[in-house]
PDB file of C-alpha atoms in Angstrom:
ATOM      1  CA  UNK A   1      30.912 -18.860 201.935  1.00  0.00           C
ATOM      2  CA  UNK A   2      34.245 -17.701 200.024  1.00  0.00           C
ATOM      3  CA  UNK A   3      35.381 -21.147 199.538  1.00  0.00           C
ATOM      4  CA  UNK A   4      31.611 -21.991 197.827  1.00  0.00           C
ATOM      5  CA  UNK A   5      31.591 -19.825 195.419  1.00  0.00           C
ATOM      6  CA  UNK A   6      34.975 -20.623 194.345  1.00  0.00           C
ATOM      7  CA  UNK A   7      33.776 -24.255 193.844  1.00  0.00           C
ATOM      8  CA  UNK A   8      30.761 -23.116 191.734  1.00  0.00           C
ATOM      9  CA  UNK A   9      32.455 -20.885 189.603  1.00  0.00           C
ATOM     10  CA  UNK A  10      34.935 -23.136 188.824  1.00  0.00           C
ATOM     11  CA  UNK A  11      32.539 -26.181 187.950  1.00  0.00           C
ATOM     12  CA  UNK A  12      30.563 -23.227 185.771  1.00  0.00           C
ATOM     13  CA  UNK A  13      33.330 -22.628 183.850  1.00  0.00           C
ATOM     14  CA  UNK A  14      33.504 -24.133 180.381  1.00  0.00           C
ATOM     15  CA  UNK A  15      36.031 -26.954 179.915  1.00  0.00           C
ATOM     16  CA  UNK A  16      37.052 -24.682 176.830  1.00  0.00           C
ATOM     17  CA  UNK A  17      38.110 -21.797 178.820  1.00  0.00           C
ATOM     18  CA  UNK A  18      39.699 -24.032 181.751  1.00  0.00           C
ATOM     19  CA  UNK A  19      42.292 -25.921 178.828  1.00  0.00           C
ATOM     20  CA  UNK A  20      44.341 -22.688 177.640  1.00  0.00           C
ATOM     21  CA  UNK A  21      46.493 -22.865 175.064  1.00  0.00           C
ATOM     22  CA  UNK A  22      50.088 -22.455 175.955  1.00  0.00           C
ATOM     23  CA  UNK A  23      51.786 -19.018 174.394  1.00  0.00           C
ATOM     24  CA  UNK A  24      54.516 -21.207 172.991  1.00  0.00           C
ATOM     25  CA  UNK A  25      52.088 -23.762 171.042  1.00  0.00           C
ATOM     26  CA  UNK A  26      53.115 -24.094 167.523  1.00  0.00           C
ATOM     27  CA  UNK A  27      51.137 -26.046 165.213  1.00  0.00           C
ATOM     28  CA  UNK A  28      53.140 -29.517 164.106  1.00  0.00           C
ATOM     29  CA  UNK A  29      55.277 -29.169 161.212  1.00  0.00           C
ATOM     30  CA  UNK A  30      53.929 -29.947 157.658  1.00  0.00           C
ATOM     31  CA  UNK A  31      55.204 -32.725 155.057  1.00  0.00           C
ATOM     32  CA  UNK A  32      54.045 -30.050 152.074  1.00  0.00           C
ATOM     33  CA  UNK A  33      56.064 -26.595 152.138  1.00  0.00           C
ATOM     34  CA  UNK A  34      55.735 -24.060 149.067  1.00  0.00           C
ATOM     35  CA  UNK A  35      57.865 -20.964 148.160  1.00  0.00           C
ATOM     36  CA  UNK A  36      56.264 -18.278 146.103  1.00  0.00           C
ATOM     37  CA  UNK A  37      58.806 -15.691 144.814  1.00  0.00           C
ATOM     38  CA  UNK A  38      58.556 -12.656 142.460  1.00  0.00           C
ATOM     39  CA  UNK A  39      60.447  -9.768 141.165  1.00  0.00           C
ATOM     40  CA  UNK A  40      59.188  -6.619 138.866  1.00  0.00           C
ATOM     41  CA  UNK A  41      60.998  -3.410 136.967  1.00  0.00           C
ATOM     42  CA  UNK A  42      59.463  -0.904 135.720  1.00  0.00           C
ATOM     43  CA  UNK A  43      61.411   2.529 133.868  1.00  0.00           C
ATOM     44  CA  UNK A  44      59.674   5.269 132.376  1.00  0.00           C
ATOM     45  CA  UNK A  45      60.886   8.345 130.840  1.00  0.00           C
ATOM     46  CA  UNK A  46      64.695   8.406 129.082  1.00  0.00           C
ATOM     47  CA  UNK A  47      64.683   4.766 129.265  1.00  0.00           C
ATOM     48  CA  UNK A  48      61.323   2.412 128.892  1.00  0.00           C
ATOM     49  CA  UNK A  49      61.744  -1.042 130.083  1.00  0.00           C
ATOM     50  CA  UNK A  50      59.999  -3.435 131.706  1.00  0.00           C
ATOM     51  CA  UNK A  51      61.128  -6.617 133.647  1.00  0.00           C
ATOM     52  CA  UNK A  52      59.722  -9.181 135.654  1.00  0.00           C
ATOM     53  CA  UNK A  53      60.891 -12.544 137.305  1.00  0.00           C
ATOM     54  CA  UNK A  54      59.021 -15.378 139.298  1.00  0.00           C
ATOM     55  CA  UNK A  55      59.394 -18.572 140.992  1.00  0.00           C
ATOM     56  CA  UNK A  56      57.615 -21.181 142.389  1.00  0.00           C
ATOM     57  CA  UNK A  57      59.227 -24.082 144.424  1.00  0.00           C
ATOM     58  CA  UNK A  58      56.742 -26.765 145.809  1.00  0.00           C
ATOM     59  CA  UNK A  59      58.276 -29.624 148.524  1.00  0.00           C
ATOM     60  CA  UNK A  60      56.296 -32.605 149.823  1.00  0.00           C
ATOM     61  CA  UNK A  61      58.953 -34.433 152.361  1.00  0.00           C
ATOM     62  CA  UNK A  62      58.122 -37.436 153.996  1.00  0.00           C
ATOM     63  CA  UNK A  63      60.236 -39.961 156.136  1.00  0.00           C
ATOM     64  CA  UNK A  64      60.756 -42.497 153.031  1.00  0.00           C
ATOM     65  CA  UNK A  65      60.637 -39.895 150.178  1.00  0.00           C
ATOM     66  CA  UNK A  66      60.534 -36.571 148.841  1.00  0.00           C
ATOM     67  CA  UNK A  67      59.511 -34.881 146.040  1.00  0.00           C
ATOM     68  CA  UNK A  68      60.406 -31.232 144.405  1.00  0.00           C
ATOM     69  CA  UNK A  69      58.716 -28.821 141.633  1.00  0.00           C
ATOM     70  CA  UNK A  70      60.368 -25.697 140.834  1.00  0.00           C
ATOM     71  CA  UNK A  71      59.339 -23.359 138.305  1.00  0.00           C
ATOM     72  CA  UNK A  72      60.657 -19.977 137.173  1.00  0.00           C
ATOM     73  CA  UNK A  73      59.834 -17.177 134.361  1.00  0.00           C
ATOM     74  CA  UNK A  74      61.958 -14.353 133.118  1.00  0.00           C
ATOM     75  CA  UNK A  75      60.661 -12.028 131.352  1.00  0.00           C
ATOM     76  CA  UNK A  76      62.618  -8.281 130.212  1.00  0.00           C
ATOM     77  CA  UNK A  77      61.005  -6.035 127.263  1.00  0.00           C
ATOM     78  CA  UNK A  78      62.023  -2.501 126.055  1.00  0.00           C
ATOM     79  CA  UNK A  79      59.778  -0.130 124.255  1.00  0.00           C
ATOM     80  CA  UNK A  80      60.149  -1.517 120.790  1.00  0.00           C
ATOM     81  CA  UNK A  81      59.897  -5.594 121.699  1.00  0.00           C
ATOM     82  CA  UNK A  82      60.691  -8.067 124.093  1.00  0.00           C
ATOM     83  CA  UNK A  83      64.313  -8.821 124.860  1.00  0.00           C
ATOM     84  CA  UNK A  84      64.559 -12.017 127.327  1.00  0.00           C
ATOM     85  CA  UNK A  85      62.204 -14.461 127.949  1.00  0.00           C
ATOM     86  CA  UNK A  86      62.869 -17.928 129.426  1.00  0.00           C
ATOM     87  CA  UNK A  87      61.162 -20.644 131.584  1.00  0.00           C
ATOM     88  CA  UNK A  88      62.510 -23.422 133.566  1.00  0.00           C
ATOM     89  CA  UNK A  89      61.026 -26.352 134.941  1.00  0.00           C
ATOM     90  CA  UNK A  90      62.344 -28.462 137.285  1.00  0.00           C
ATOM     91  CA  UNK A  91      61.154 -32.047 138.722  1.00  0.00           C
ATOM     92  CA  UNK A  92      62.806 -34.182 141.457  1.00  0.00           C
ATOM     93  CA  UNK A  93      61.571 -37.111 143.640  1.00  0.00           C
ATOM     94  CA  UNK A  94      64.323 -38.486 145.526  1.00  0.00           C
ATOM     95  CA  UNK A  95      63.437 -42.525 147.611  1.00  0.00           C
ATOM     96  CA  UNK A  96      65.429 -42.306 150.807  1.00  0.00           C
ATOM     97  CA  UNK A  97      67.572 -45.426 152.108  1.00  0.00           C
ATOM     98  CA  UNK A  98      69.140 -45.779 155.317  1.00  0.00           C
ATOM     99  CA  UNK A  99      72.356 -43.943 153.854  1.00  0.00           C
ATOM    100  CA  UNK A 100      71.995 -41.470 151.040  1.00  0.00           C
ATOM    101  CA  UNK A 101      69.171 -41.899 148.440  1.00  0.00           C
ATOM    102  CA  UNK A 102      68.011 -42.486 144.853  1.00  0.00           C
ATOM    103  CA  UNK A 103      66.388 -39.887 142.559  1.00  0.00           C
ATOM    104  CA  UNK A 104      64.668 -39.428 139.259  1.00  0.00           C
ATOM    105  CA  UNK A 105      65.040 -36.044 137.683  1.00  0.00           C
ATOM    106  CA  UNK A 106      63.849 -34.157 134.798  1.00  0.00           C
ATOM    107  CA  UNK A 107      64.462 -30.685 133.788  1.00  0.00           C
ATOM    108  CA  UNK A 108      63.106 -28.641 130.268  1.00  0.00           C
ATOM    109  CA  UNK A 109      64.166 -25.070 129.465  1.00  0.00           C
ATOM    110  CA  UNK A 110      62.562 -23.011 126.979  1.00  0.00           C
ATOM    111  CA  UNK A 111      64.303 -19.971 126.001  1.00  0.00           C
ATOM    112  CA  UNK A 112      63.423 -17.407 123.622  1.00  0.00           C
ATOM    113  CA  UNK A 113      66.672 -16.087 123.208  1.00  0.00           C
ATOM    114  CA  UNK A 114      68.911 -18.386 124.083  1.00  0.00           C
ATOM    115  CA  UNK A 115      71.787 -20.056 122.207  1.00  0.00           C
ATOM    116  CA  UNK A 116      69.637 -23.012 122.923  1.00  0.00           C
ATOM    117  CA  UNK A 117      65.745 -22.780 122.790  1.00  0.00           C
ATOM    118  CA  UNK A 118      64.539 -26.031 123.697  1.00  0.00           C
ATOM    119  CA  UNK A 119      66.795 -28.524 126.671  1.00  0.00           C
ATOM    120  CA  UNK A 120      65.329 -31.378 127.906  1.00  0.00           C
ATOM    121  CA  UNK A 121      66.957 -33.474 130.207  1.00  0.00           C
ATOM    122  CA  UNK A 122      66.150 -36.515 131.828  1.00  0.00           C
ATOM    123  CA  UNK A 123      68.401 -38.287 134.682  1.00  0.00           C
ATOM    124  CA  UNK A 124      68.958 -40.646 138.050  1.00  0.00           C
ATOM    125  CA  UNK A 125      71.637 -41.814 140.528  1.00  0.00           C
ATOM    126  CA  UNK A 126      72.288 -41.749 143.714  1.00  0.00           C
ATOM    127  CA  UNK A 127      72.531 -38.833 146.404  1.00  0.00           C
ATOM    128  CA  UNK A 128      73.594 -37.948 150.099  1.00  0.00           C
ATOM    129  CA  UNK A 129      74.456 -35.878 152.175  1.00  0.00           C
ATOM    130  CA  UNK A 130      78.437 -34.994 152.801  1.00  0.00           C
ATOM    131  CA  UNK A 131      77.253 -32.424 155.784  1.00  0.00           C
ATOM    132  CA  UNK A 132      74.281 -31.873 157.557  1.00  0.00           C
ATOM    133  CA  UNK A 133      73.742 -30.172 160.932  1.00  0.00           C
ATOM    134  CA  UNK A 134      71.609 -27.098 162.468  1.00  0.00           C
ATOM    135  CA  UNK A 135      73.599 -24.710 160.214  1.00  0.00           C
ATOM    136  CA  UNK A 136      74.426 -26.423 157.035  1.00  0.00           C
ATOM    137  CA  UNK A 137      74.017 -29.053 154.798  1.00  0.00           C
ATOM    138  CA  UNK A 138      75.499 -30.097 151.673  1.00  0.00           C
ATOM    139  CA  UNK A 139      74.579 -32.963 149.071  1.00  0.00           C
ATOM    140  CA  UNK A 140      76.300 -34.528 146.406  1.00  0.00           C
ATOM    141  CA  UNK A 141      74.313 -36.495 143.580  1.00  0.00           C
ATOM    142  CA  UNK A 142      75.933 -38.321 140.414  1.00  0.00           C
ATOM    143  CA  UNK A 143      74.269 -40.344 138.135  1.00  0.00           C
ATOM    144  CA  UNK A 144      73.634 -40.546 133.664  1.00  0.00           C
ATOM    145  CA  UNK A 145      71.082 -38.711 132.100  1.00  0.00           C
ATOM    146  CA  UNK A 146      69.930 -38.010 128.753  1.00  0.00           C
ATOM    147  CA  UNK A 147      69.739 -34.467 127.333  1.00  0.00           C
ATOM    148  CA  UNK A 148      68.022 -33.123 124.039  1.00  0.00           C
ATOM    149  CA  UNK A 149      69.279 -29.618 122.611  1.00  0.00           C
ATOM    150  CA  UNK A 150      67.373 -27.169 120.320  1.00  0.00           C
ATOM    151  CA  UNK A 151      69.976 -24.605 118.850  1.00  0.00           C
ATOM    152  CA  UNK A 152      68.587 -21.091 118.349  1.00  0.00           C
ATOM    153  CA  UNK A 153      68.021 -20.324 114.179  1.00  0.00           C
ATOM    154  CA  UNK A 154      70.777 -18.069 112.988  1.00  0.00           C
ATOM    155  CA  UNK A 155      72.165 -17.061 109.572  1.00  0.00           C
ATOM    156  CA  UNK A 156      74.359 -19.588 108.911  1.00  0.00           C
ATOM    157  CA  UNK A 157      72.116 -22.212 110.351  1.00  0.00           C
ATOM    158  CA  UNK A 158      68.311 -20.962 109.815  1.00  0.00           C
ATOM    159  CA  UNK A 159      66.962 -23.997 110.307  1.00  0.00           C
ATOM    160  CA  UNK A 160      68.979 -26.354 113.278  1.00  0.00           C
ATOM    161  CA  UNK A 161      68.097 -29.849 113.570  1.00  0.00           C
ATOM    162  CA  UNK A 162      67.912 -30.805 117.071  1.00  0.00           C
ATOM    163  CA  UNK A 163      71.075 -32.445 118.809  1.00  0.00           C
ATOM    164  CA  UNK A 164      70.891 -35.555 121.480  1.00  0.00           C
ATOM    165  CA  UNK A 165      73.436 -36.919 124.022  1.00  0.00           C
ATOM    166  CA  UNK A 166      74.043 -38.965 127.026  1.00  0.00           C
ATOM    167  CA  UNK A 167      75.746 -37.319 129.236  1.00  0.00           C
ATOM    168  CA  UNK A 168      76.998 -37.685 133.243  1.00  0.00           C
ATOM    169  CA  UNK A 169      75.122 -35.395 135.454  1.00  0.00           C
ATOM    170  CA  UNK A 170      76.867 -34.636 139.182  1.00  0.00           C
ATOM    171  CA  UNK A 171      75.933 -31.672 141.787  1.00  0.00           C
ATOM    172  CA  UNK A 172      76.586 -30.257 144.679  1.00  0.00           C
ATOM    173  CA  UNK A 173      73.604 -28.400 146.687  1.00  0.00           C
ATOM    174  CA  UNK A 174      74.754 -26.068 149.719  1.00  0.00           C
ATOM    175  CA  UNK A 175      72.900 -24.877 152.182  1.00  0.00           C
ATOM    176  CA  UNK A 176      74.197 -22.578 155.265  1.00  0.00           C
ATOM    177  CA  UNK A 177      71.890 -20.493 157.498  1.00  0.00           C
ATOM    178  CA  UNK A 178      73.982 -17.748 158.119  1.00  0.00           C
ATOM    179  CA  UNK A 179      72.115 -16.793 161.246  1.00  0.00           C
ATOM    180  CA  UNK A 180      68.402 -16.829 162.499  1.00  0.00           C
ATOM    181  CA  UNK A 181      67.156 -14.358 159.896  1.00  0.00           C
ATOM    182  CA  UNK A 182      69.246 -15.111 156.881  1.00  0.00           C
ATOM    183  CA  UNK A 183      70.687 -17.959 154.438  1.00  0.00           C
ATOM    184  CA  UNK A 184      72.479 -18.791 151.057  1.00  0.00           C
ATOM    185  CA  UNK A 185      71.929 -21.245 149.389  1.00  0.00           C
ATOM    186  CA  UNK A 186      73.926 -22.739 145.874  1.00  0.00           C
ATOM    187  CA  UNK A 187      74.043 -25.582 143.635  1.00  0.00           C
ATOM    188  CA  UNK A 188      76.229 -26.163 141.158  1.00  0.00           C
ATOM    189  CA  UNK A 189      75.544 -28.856 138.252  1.00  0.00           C
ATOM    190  CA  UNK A 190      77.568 -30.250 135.567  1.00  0.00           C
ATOM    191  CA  UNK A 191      76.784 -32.331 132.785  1.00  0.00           C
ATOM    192  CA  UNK A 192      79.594 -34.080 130.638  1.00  0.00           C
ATOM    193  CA  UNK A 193      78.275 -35.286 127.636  1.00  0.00           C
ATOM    194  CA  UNK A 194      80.226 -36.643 124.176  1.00  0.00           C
ATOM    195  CA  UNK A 195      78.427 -33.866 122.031  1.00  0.00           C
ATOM    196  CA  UNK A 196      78.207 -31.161 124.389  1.00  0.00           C
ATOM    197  CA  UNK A 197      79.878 -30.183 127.995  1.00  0.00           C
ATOM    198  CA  UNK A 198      77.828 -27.744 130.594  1.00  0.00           C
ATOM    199  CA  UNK A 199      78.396 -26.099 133.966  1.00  0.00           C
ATOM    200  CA  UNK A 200      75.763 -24.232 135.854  1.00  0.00           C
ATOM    201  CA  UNK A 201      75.447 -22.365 139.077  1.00  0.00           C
ATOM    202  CA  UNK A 202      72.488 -21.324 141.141  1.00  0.00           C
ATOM    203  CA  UNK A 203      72.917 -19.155 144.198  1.00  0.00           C
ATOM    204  CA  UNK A 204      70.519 -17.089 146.047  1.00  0.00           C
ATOM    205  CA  UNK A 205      71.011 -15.076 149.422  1.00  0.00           C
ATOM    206  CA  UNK A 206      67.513 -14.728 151.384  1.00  0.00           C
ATOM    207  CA  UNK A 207      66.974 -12.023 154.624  1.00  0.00           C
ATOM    208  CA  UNK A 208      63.692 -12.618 156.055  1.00  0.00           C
ATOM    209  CA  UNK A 209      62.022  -9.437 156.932  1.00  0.00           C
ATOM    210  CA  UNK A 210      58.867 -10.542 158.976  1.00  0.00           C
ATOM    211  CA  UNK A 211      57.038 -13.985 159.401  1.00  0.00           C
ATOM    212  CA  UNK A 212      57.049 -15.561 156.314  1.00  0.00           C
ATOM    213  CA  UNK A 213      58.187 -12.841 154.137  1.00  0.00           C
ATOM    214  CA  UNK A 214      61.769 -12.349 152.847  1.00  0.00           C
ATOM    215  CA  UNK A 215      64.010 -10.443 150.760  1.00  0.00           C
ATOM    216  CA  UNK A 216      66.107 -12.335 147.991  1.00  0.00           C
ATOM    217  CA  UNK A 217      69.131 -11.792 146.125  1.00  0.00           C
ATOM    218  CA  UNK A 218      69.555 -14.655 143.266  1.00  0.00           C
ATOM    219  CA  UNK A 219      72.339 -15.174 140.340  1.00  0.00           C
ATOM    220  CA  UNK A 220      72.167 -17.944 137.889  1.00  0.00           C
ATOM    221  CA  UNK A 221      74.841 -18.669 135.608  1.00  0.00           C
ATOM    222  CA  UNK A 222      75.493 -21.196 132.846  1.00  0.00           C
ATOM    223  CA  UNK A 223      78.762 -21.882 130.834  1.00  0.00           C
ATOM    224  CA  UNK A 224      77.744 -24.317 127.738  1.00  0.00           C
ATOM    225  CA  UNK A 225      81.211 -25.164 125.345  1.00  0.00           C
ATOM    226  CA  UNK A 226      79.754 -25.629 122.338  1.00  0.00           C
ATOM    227  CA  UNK A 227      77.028 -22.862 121.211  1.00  0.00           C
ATOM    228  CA  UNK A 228      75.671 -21.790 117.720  1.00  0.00           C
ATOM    229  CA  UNK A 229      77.847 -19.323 115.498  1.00  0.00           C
ATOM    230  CA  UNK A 230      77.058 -15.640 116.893  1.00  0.00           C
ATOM    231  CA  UNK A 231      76.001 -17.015 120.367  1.00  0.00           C
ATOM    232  CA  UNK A 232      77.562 -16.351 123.869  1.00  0.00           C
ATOM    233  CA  UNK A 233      78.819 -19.526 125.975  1.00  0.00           C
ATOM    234  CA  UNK A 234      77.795 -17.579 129.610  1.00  0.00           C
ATOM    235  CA  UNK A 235      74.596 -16.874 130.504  1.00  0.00           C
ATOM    236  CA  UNK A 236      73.472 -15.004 133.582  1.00  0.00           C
ATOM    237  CA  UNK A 237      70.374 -13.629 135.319  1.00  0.00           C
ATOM    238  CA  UNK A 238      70.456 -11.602 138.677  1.00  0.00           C
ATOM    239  CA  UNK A 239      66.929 -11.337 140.038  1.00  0.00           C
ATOM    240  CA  UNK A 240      65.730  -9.165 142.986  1.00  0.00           C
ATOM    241  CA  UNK A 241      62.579 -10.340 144.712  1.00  0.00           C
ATOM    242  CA  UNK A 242      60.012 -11.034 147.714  1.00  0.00           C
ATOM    243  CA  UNK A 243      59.653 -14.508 149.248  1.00  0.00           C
ATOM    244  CA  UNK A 244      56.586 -15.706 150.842  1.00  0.00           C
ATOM    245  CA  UNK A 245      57.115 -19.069 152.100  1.00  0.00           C
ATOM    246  CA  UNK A 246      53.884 -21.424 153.686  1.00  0.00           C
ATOM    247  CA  UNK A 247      53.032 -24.693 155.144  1.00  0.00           C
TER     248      UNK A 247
END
């Protein structure tokens, strides 16, 4: 009698509730990932300033190509006016052959208070990677490029004209995952040109807190040789922020 009800129980049990999912399923990984990253200041009182930074970094990787968006917005005011404002956009699609790979890359800047207010540059070459395991990966891309410069209106020069050049473009991107919960990543790019020589880095330190949320520490720094009269070479932002990362 035991052994029949067994049977009919079983047979009136849905086929939904007989296949279980396992507690270790994970859903398949995605070709599209997207970072969404944002910072914000706020003093009252002696001192009334106001700052805010944001990013935006959008990947679609697939096994013969991949392409990259990054944007990012700085923005710092006091009570009188705004002091810093600046967005950067960044586009990459890089065609992958059996060793290394190709890319086409364009970057703009536009940067209120900037030596330069307006850089657009276009470039391509080649690209691969020097190291890659579990831990860390580095990539090295050269390759010529084209770069147009806006110089920032000053007394001497109140109205610039706008300065071209064809430079050399090379960088290193670093990647090292420091352990399970935390990572730094860097890239440094140069671009030699006749008119003009540059030298940038971008570094950030991320410590995921939980899931898909993290804490970030980023610097970026830019050296430019030749810069309007009254202008500094070295630029440099340090941004503190929350990362929410998705598939």
């Amino acid at each position: 009698m035991l052994r029949t009800i067994v049977v009919v129980c079983a047979l009136g049990t849905p086929l939904s509730a007989q296949a279980l999912v396992p507690p270790d399923f994970k859903e398949p990984p995605s070709d599209f990932t997207a970072e969404i990253e944002g910072g914000f200041q706020l003093n009252t009182g002696n001192t009334n300033t106001t700052s805010f930074n944001g990013r935006t970094k959008l990947v679609y990787d697939t096994v013969t190509a991949k392409q990259e968006a990054t944007m990012k917005a700085y923005y710092a005011a006091d009570s009188q006016s705004a002091t810093s404002e600046r967005y950067d956009l960044q586009l990459q699609s890089n065609y992958k052959l059996d060793s290394g790979y190709v890319f086409g890359r364009g970057d703009a800047t536009w940067d209120r208070f900037g030596s330069y207010t307006r850089i657009y540059t276009i470039s391509s070459g080649y690209g691969f990677d020097a190291i890659n395991n579990s831990k860390t990966n580095l990539s090295l891309e050269v390759g010529p490029g084209y770069r147009y410069n806006l110089a920032i209106a000053t007394d001497s020069a109140p109205d610039p004209a706008a300065s071209t050049d064809v430079i050399l473009r090379s960088a290193a991107i670093f990647e090292f995952k420091m352990q399970e919960y935390t990572s730094l990543n860097a890239a440094i790019t140069s671009e030699v040109g006749a008119e003009n020589n540059t030298i940038a880095l971008d570094m950030s330190y991320k410590n995921t807190l939980f899931q898909d949320w993290a804490f970030t520490i980023g610097t970026v720094m830019k050296y430019t040789q030749v810069v309007p009269d009254g202008t500094k070479q070295t630029d440099t932002i340090t941004t503190i922020g929350l990362l929410y990362t998705f598939q």
